[in-house]
Amino acid sequence: MAVSRHPLVPALAALALAAGALVAAAPADAAPRADAGAASDVYVAPNGDDHASGDARHPVRTLQQAQQLVRARDGHLSGDLTVHLASGTYRLSAPLTLDARDSGSGGHQVVWQGSGASVISGGRQVTGWHEVPGHPGLWSAPAPRGLTDTRQLYVDGVRADRAAGEVPVTLTRTDTGYTASSDTLARWPDIAGAEFVYTSGEALWNIQRDGLGQWTQPRCDIASASATTITMVQPCWNNSNKRVEFPDIPGRTVSMVGPGSLTNGAHATYIENARELLDTPGEWYLDRGAHTVYYMPRKGENLHRADVEAPLLDKLVDGRGTTTAPMHDIAFRGLQFSYATWLTPSSPEGFSEIQAGYTISGPTGYATEGLCGFVQGGACPFGAWTKEPGNVRVSHGRNIDFSSDAFVHLGAAGLELADGTQDSQVRGSVFTDISGNGVEIGGVGNALPADGGDVTRNVEVRDNHLYALPREFTGGVPIVNGYTQHDLISHNQIDHVGYSGISMGWGGWPDKIGSPATPNDSHDNTVSDNLITDYMQGLDDGGGIYTQGMTGTSMADGEKVTGNVIHTQFGLGKSVYTDNGCTYETVSGNVLYGASYANVASRHTDYRDALGNNDPTLVSGNWWEQGDADSSNKGLVTQGNHIIASPADAPADIVANAGLEPAYRWLLGKQFGAVSVPAAPTRVGTSTGADGTLLITFNPVWTDGGSPVTGYRATAVDAAGHIAATTTVPAAEFGTSALITLTGLTDGTPYRVTVTALNSLGSSAPSLPSAPLAPAAGSVLPSAPTGVKLHAQATAATVSWTPPTATGDSHVTGYRIVLTDPAGTARTVQVTGRDALVTQPSAKGMFRVVGGLRSGTSYTVTVAAVTGTGTGPAATATGTTPAE
């Protein structure tokens, strides 16, 4: 099954796509309609004149002037009124703000029509570059007029890296920040505004887990540093460390989402945004006081010729309909939305993440926000935390159409279809290089809207390609759907993403304390025929499709997850994750493989009554590896699922139908900006192997720079900074094993390891180094796994087990499965991969499928754990394949 987003097309053809084929190759149903209203059309060009008439021969220059001409010509349209945007860049000085006055009428639309190379930009070009004397490789330029702050910089369409590095001091947490081991940070003149980043994920080997739950990456700025006292900004610090907890349930926050404070309170994963951190090509820094931009060019970049863009605006299009006066019948086609930022994370609010880009905000957010019914003064409804905004936003819009557009180089969420969006679509568009979420539909601020005009419903997100995101807020999700009705998320391709692929629903957390999920108006939503692959590359505890809370009022109107193909997960999670309070969901007819914990899970008690039942869920007719037997477990029904031993065992028609429909597959060849080296790997951890050996694991790259990652290079450095060993492995090899082995080291000598990613352009910047570790030959083997089971179908069986309780001298790197038939013929399967590593510390169960079995045959299976020391004792189970 082909899922690559790098089809083998000639370079010139790819450039032609980038120059304007986004509209030319679009299917006929995405093209603007030609009709009698064409006489009223408005024309815009970057070199136009706002004093012109706006006809084809005399275009205006700005979108705002075009908007005024549309309003002047509006009325009872006899056809669609089209605003034609010529190719080029439209630099906004303010967002294009739309309301009901900008709507179509009489069943006709106002169409903002681009050429495919029409870029709506909130950026400013940075020019006047020169080398900084005495600092080889460092260049500077005056910040553009009006640019007082930004969180992003782009060079020829390639996102530069905000200057970052290791925290140079040891930290001890205090009520207001930290005490540092030295005054190093206080001696940085620009320390105010530097940002501590706390990356979470599962605890693994010697990797620190620093966030607010395995699915988060919160951020808080430093307010000041004096001597060894570091004061963090408020309210970000309190919102991240004082989340109110139940007095009688130690460690359980009233939010019931993650811990009450940063997991490793005396540790930040890294520090970002200070000139002192500029040390690697591709990094940049804005000195706000000196009004100067600094950048270290990558190999091949020429700043005298490069297009360097600094985002200024935080909104490009701001659609402001209301319940009583919605905006309606407006289309955006063939447009590229680029170069917008989001400065709230750089403010005292920071980025105190809850989940999927939602944060806790406000001076008492930790004690009140979204805590309705659980604390005095808690804001309602429960779980209504602060949503990440969209750089393009529509609120209370009817019949809004985004087709054949590109949402690229953006600093918040890409597109926000907020409350009250109805009968609208997003189709044939690309979402990539976005800091946070891709598409946001609806919200969770109104669990039970009192007015039908505030309901989000009948929104279709179809045939879009969402990939290589999020770029900054790693817990972001390509498609986030809140409390909505009759929405369809279908035929999208989602690949190479840091966390979950699609997130549905909200408000189910109260079941953790035996309370029912928050009631909401969601029903009749469908997630179908999507292709989701290479997901959860950065964080853990998510899924290809993640759903939480109540999805309807019955199995008939609850959420339907059907026909999706979901595979190649890296982080710990599930293919389809039915999380807390998920009620009335049907998971049927999907192809699910390559998950690190479960294909479909989890079971939860239904606390709406005292009957002890489970949340009603139907899991049927899927092709998967999980292998659960048919059962009816108090509302959780599992039936008619099929074990697959390889992807080739899945029905060809489901596989072929998932993802972009044929008319939209040309989107996979779309390239934005120059091809560049990949991003750096993250979360590097080490473990001991045999004599003189270190084992290395890390989170791979989900942003490849437009050229596929070909390999990874690991380098070990001793305490004196000398390179002791280096090796390179193909990307496919790492994808299978999740390990790199470094040999030739000295036992007892500690080493730190960095990893770089390689593609056709060269090497990424190095990762942050691992914690130091000394190789040491061991002799103690792991204990045996437990709970081994064999669930067999006619020609294949799922072997499941729980990791051993003790690992001896090293960490588990894999398992050895031996399957023996009655004649004594044995088959051995070596189990490797990220799940073999990460399920050990989390004590999660594992499974693998063994195919090629004979029906009606009894088998004995043994499972043994493998570590750097050797293979431990095996556990045994038996099972019989049913007769065909």
Coordinates of C-alpha atoms in Angstrom, one line a residue, residues 335-750:
L335 CA -5.5 30.4 -1.7
Q336 CA -2.4 29.9 0.4
F337 CA -2.6 31.2 4.0
S338 CA 0.8 31.8 5.4
Y339 CA 3.1 33.7 7.8
A340 CA 0.9 34.3 10.9
T341 CA 2.1 33.9 14.5
W342 CA 0.6 33.5 17.9
L343 CA 2.1 35.4 20.8
T344 CA 0.1 34.3 23.8
P345 CA 2.7 31.5 24.6
S346 CA 5.3 34.4 24.8
S347 CA 3.1 36.3 27.2
P348 CA 2.6 35.8 31.0
E349 CA -0.2 33.3 30.0
G350 CA 2.4 31.0 28.5
F351 CA 1.3 27.6 27.3
S352 CA 0.0 25.6 30.2
E353 CA -1.3 22.7 28.2
I354 CA -4.2 20.4 29.1
Q355 CA -4.6 18.4 25.8
A356 CA -4.7 18.9 22.1
G357 CA -3.6 22.6 22.3
Y358 CA -6.2 23.5 25.0
T359 CA -4.6 25.3 27.9
I360 CA -5.3 26.6 31.4
S361 CA -5.3 30.4 31.4
G362 CA -6.2 33.4 33.5
P363 CA -4.9 34.4 37.0
T364 CA -6.9 31.7 38.8
G365 CA -7.3 29.2 35.9
Y366 CA -5.6 26.4 37.9
A367 CA -8.3 26.7 40.5
T368 CA -11.4 27.5 38.5
E369 CA -11.2 27.2 34.7
G370 CA -13.5 24.4 33.5
L371 CA -14.0 22.9 37.0
C372 CA -17.7 23.3 37.0
G373 CA -19.4 21.3 39.8
F374 CA -16.1 20.2 41.4
V375 CA -14.9 23.4 43.1
Q376 CA -16.6 26.5 44.4
G377 CA -16.6 29.1 41.7
G378 CA -15.6 26.6 39.0
A379 CA -16.3 27.8 35.5
C380 CA -18.8 25.9 33.4
P381 CA -19.1 23.6 31.6
F382 CA -16.6 21.1 33.1
G383 CA -13.6 20.8 30.8
A384 CA -14.1 24.1 29.0
W385 CA -10.4 25.2 29.0
T386 CA -8.9 27.7 26.6
K387 CA -8.8 26.7 23.0
E388 CA -5.8 27.3 20.7
P389 CA -6.9 30.0 18.2
G390 CA -6.8 29.6 14.4
N391 CA -4.8 31.8 12.2
V392 CA -7.8 31.6 9.9
R393 CA -11.1 31.7 11.8
V394 CA -14.8 31.5 11.1
S395 CA -17.4 31.8 13.8
H396 CA -21.2 31.4 13.1
G397 CA -20.7 30.8 9.4
R398 CA -23.2 29.1 7.2
N399 CA -22.3 27.5 3.8
I400 CA -18.6 28.4 4.2
D401 CA -16.3 26.6 1.7
F402 CA -12.6 26.2 1.9
S403 CA -11.5 24.2 -1.2
S404 CA -8.1 23.7 -2.9
D405 CA -6.4 25.9 -0.3
A406 CA -3.1 25.6 1.5
F407 CA -2.6 26.3 5.2
V408 CA 1.2 26.5 5.5
H409 CA 3.8 28.3 7.7
L410 CA 1.4 29.2 10.5
G411 CA 2.0 29.7 14.2
A412 CA -1.2 28.7 15.9
A413 CA -3.9 26.3 14.6
G414 CA -4.4 26.5 10.9
L415 CA -8.1 26.8 10.4
E416 CA -10.7 27.3 13.2
L417 CA -14.3 26.6 12.3
A418 CA -15.7 27.9 15.6
D419 CA -19.1 27.6 17.3
G420 CA -22.1 28.1 15.1
T421 CA -20.3 26.9 11.9
Q422 CA -22.9 25.0 9.9
D423 CA -23.3 23.4 6.4
S424 CA -19.7 24.1 5.6
Q425 CA -16.8 22.2 4.1
V426 CA -13.0 22.0 3.9
R427 CA -12.0 20.0 0.9
G428 CA -9.0 19.3 -1.3
S429 CA -6.7 21.4 0.9
V430 CA -3.2 21.0 2.4
F431 CA -2.3 21.6 6.0
T432 CA 1.4 21.4 6.9
D433 CA 4.2 23.3 8.7
I434 CA 1.7 24.5 11.3
S435 CA 2.8 25.2 14.9
G436 CA -0.3 23.6 16.5
N437 CA -3.6 22.0 15.4
G438 CA -4.5 21.7 11.7
V439 CA -8.3 22.0 11.6
E440 CA -10.4 22.8 14.6
I441 CA -14.2 22.2 14.4
G442 CA -16.5 23.6 17.0
G443 CA -15.5 23.9 20.6
V444 CA -16.3 22.7 24.1
G445 CA -17.3 26.0 25.7
N446 CA -21.0 25.2 25.4
A447 CA -21.7 21.6 26.3
L448 CA -25.4 22.2 25.7
P449 CA -26.0 25.2 23.5
A450 CA -29.3 26.9 24.3
D451 CA -29.7 28.4 20.8
G452 CA -29.5 26.3 17.7
G453 CA -27.5 29.0 16.0
D454 CA -24.6 28.3 18.3
V455 CA -24.5 24.6 17.4
T456 CA -21.7 23.4 15.1
R457 CA -23.1 20.9 12.6
N458 CA -23.0 19.5 9.1
V459 CA -19.3 20.3 8.6
E460 CA -17.5 18.2 6.1
V461 CA -13.7 17.8 6.2
R462 CA -12.8 15.6 3.2
D463 CA -10.0 14.8 0.9
N464 CA -7.4 16.9 2.6
H465 CA -3.7 16.1 3.2
L466 CA -2.5 17.0 6.7
Y467 CA 1.2 16.2 7.4
A468 CA 4.4 17.2 9.1
L469 CA 2.7 18.9 12.0
P470 CA 2.6 20.2 14.7
R471 CA 5.9 22.1 14.4
E472 CA 6.0 23.8 17.8
F473 CA 3.2 22.7 20.2
T474 CA 3.9 19.0 19.9
G475 CA 0.6 17.9 21.5
G476 CA -1.4 19.4 18.6
V477 CA -3.6 17.3 16.4
P478 CA -4.3 17.5 12.6
I479 CA -8.1 17.5 13.1
V480 CA -9.8 18.4 16.4
N481 CA -13.6 18.1 16.6
G482 CA -15.5 19.3 19.7
Y483 CA -19.2 19.2 20.5
T484 CA -20.8 18.9 17.1
Q485 CA -23.5 17.2 15.1
H486 CA -23.7 15.5 11.8
D487 CA -20.0 16.2 10.9
L488 CA -18.2 14.1 8.4
I489 CA -14.4 13.6 8.5
S490 CA -13.6 11.4 5.6
H491 CA -11.0 10.5 3.0
N492 CA -8.2 12.6 4.5
Q493 CA -4.6 11.5 4.5
I494 CA -2.8 12.2 7.8
D495 CA 0.8 11.3 8.0
H496 CA 4.0 12.1 9.8
V497 CA 2.5 13.8 12.9
G498 CA 3.7 14.3 16.4
Y499 CA 0.7 13.1 18.4
S500 CA -2.8 11.8 17.6
G501 CA -4.3 12.0 14.1
I502 CA -7.9 12.9 14.8
S503 CA -9.4 14.0 18.1
M504 CA -13.2 13.8 18.8
G505 CA -15.3 14.9 21.7
W506 CA -14.4 16.1 25.2
G507 CA -15.6 16.1 28.8
G508 CA -15.3 12.4 29.8
W509 CA -12.7 12.7 32.5
P510 CA -15.1 12.6 35.5
D511 CA -15.4 8.8 35.1
K512 CA -12.0 8.6 36.7
I513 CA -13.7 9.4 40.0
G514 CA -16.9 7.5 39.3
S515 CA -18.9 10.4 37.8
P516 CA -20.6 10.4 34.4
A517 CA -19.2 12.3 31.5
T518 CA -20.3 15.9 30.9
P519 CA -23.6 15.9 28.9
N520 CA -23.2 17.5 25.5
D521 CA -25.1 17.9 22.3
S522 CA -22.8 15.8 20.1
H523 CA -24.4 13.2 17.9
D524 CA -24.3 11.6 14.4
N525 CA -20.6 12.3 13.7
T526 CA -18.7 10.1 11.3
V527 CA -15.0 9.5 10.9
S528 CA -14.6 7.3 7.8
D529 CA -12.2 6.1 5.1
N530 CA -9.2 8.1 6.3
L531 CA -5.6 7.0 5.9
I532 CA -3.6 7.7 9.1
T533 CA 0.0 6.6 9.3
D534 CA 3.3 7.5 11.0
Y535 CA 1.5 9.2 13.9
M536 CA 2.5 9.7 17.5
Q537 CA 6.1 10.3 16.5
G538 CA 6.7 12.8 19.4
L539 CA 4.4 12.1 22.4
D540 CA 2.4 9.2 23.9
D541 CA -1.0 8.2 25.2
G542 CA -3.0 9.0 22.1
G543 CA -4.3 7.3 19.0
G544 CA -4.9 7.4 15.3
I545 CA -8.5 8.4 16.1
Y546 CA -9.0 9.5 19.7
T547 CA -12.5 10.0 21.1
Q548 CA -13.4 11.2 24.6
G549 CA -16.8 11.8 26.2
M550 CA -20.3 11.1 25.1
T551 CA -20.8 10.9 21.3
G552 CA -24.6 10.7 21.2
T553 CA -27.7 9.4 22.9
S554 CA -27.8 5.9 21.5
M555 CA -25.8 3.5 19.3
A556 CA -27.9 4.7 16.4
D557 CA -26.8 8.4 16.6
G558 CA -23.4 7.9 18.3
E559 CA -20.1 8.3 16.6
K560 CA -19.2 6.0 13.7
V561 CA -15.6 5.1 13.0
T562 CA -15.6 3.1 9.8
G563 CA -13.4 2.2 6.8
N564 CA -10.3 3.8 8.1
V565 CA -6.8 2.4 7.6
I566 CA -4.5 3.3 10.5
H567 CA -1.0 2.0 10.9
T568 CA 2.6 2.6 11.9
Q569 CA 2.3 4.2 15.3
F570 CA 5.4 5.1 17.2
G571 CA 4.4 6.4 20.6
L572 CA 2.5 4.3 23.2
G573 CA -1.2 4.3 22.4
K574 CA -3.9 2.8 20.3
S575 CA -5.1 2.8 16.7
V576 CA -8.6 3.8 17.8
Y577 CA -8.7 5.1 21.4
T578 CA -12.0 5.2 23.1
D579 CA -10.9 7.2 26.2
N580 CA -12.7 8.3 29.3
G581 CA -16.5 8.5 29.1
C582 CA -16.6 7.5 25.4
T583 CA -20.2 6.4 25.0
Y584 CA -22.1 5.0 22.0
E585 CA -19.2 4.7 19.6
T586 CA -19.2 2.1 16.7
V587 CA -15.7 1.0 15.4
S588 CA -16.4 -1.1 12.4
G589 CA -14.7 -2.2 9.1
N590 CA -11.4 -0.6 9.8
V591 CA -7.9 -1.9 9.0
L592 CA -5.7 -1.4 12.0
Y593 CA -2.1 -2.6 12.5
G594 CA 1.3 -1.5 13.8
A595 CA 0.0 -0.1 17.1
S596 CA 2.2 -0.1 20.2
Y597 CA -0.5 -1.0 22.8
A598 CA -3.9 -1.8 21.3
N599 CA -5.8 -1.5 18.1
V600 CA -9.1 -0.5 19.9
A601 CA -9.3 0.4 23.5
S602 CA -10.3 1.1 26.3
R603 CA -13.1 -0.3 28.3
H604 CA -14.7 2.2 30.8
T605 CA -17.5 1.9 33.3
D606 CA -20.7 3.8 32.5
Y607 CA -21.3 5.9 35.6
R608 CA -24.6 7.4 34.4
D609 CA -26.4 4.7 36.6
A610 CA -25.4 2.3 39.3
L611 CA -25.7 -0.8 37.2
G612 CA -22.0 -1.5 36.7
N613 CA -22.2 -1.6 32.9
N614 CA -19.6 -0.4 30.5
D615 CA -19.9 2.6 28.2
P616 CA -21.9 1.2 25.3
T617 CA -19.4 0.5 22.4
L618 CA -19.5 -1.8 19.4
V619 CA -16.2 -3.1 17.9
S620 CA -17.1 -5.2 14.9
G621 CA -15.8 -6.4 11.6
N622 CA -12.3 -4.9 11.8
W623 CA -9.2 -6.3 10.4
W624 CA -6.6 -6.0 13.2
E625 CA -3.8 -7.6 15.1
Q626 CA -5.3 -7.3 18.6
G627 CA -7.2 -10.6 18.3
D628 CA -9.8 -10.2 21.1
A629 CA -12.3 -12.9 21.2
D630 CA -16.0 -12.2 20.5
S631 CA -17.8 -11.1 23.6
S632 CA -20.6 -9.0 25.0
N633 CA -19.3 -7.4 28.1
K634 CA -22.0 -5.3 29.8
G635 CA -22.5 -3.0 26.8
L636 CA -19.1 -3.4 25.2
V637 CA -19.7 -5.7 22.2
T638 CA -16.8 -7.2 20.3
Q639 CA -17.7 -9.4 17.4
G640 CA -16.7 -10.6 13.9
N641 CA -13.2 -9.1 13.9
H642 CA -10.4 -10.7 11.8
I643 CA -6.8 -11.2 12.6
I644 CA -4.3 -10.2 10.0
A645 CA -0.7 -11.4 9.9
S646 CA 0.4 -8.8 7.4
P647 CA -1.1 -5.8 5.7
A648 CA -1.7 -7.9 2.6
D649 CA -4.3 -9.9 4.5
A650 CA -6.6 -6.9 4.7
P651 CA -9.4 -6.4 2.2
A652 CA -7.9 -4.7 -0.9
D653 CA -11.1 -2.6 -1.4
I654 CA -10.9 -1.0 2.1
V655 CA -7.2 -0.3 1.7
A656 CA -7.6 1.2 -1.8
N657 CA -10.6 3.3 -0.7
A658 CA -9.0 4.9 2.4
G659 CA -7.3 8.3 2.2
L660 CA -7.6 10.8 -0.7
E661 CA -10.0 9.9 -3.4
P662 CA -8.4 9.6 -6.9
A663 CA -9.3 13.1 -8.0
Y664 CA -7.4 14.6 -5.1
R665 CA -4.2 12.4 -4.9
W666 CA -2.3 15.0 -6.9
L667 CA -2.1 16.8 -3.5
L668 CA 0.6 14.4 -2.4
G669 CA 3.0 16.0 -4.8
K670 CA 2.6 19.5 -3.5
Q671 CA 5.8 21.1 -2.1
F672 CA 5.9 24.4 -0.1
G673 CA 9.2 26.2 0.1
A674 CA 12.7 25.0 -0.6
V675 CA 13.7 21.4 0.2
S676 CA 15.8 21.3 3.3
V677 CA 17.4 19.1 5.9
P678 CA 15.1 17.4 8.3
A679 CA 14.2 18.5 11.8
A680 CA 16.3 17.1 14.6
P681 CA 15.2 13.9 16.5
T682 CA 14.0 14.2 20.1
R683 CA 14.0 12.4 23.4
V684 CA 17.3 10.4 23.1
G685 CA 17.8 7.7 25.7
T686 CA 20.5 5.1 26.3
S687 CA 20.8 1.7 27.8
T688 CA 23.7 -0.7 28.4
G689 CA 24.4 -3.6 26.1
A690 CA 27.3 -6.1 26.0
D691 CA 30.9 -5.1 26.7
G692 CA 31.6 -1.6 25.4
T693 CA 28.1 -1.2 24.0
L694 CA 25.4 1.4 24.4
L695 CA 21.9 1.0 23.0
I696 CA 20.2 4.2 21.8
T697 CA 16.6 4.9 21.2
F698 CA 14.9 8.2 20.4
N699 CA 11.8 9.8 18.9
P700 CA 12.2 10.0 15.1
V701 CA 11.6 12.9 12.8
W702 CA 8.1 13.7 11.5
T703 CA 9.3 16.8 9.5
D704 CA 11.6 15.6 6.8
G705 CA 12.2 18.9 5.0
G706 CA 10.5 17.7 1.8
S707 CA 12.9 14.9 1.2
P708 CA 12.4 11.5 2.9
V709 CA 14.6 10.7 5.8
T710 CA 17.2 8.1 4.7
G711 CA 19.0 7.4 8.0
Y712 CA 19.9 8.3 11.5
R713 CA 23.4 8.9 12.9
A714 CA 24.2 8.4 16.6
T715 CA 27.4 9.9 18.1
A716 CA 28.7 9.2 21.6
V717 CA 30.9 11.8 23.3
D718 CA 32.9 11.4 26.5
A719 CA 33.1 13.9 29.4
A720 CA 35.9 15.7 27.7
G721 CA 33.9 16.3 24.5
H722 CA 35.8 13.8 22.4
I723 CA 33.8 11.7 19.9
A724 CA 34.2 8.1 21.0
A725 CA 32.0 6.3 18.5
T726 CA 29.5 7.1 15.7
T727 CA 27.3 4.9 13.5
T728 CA 24.6 5.4 10.9
V729 CA 21.6 3.1 10.3
P730 CA 19.0 3.3 7.5
A731 CA 15.7 4.9 8.5
A732 CA 13.8 1.7 7.7
E733 CA 16.0 -0.3 10.1
F734 CA 15.4 2.1 12.9
G735 CA 11.6 2.1 12.1
T736 CA 11.7 -1.7 12.7
S737 CA 13.9 -1.9 15.7
A738 CA 13.7 1.6 17.3
L739 CA 17.3 1.0 18.3
I740 CA 20.8 2.0 17.3
T741 CA 23.8 0.1 18.7
L742 CA 27.1 1.8 19.4
T743 CA 30.1 -0.4 20.0
G744 CA 33.7 0.1 20.8
L745 CA 33.2 2.1 23.9
T746 CA 34.9 1.7 27.3
D747 CA 33.0 0.1 30.2
G748 CA 32.8 2.4 33.1
T749 CA 33.2 5.6 31.1
P750 CA 30.1 7.7 30.8

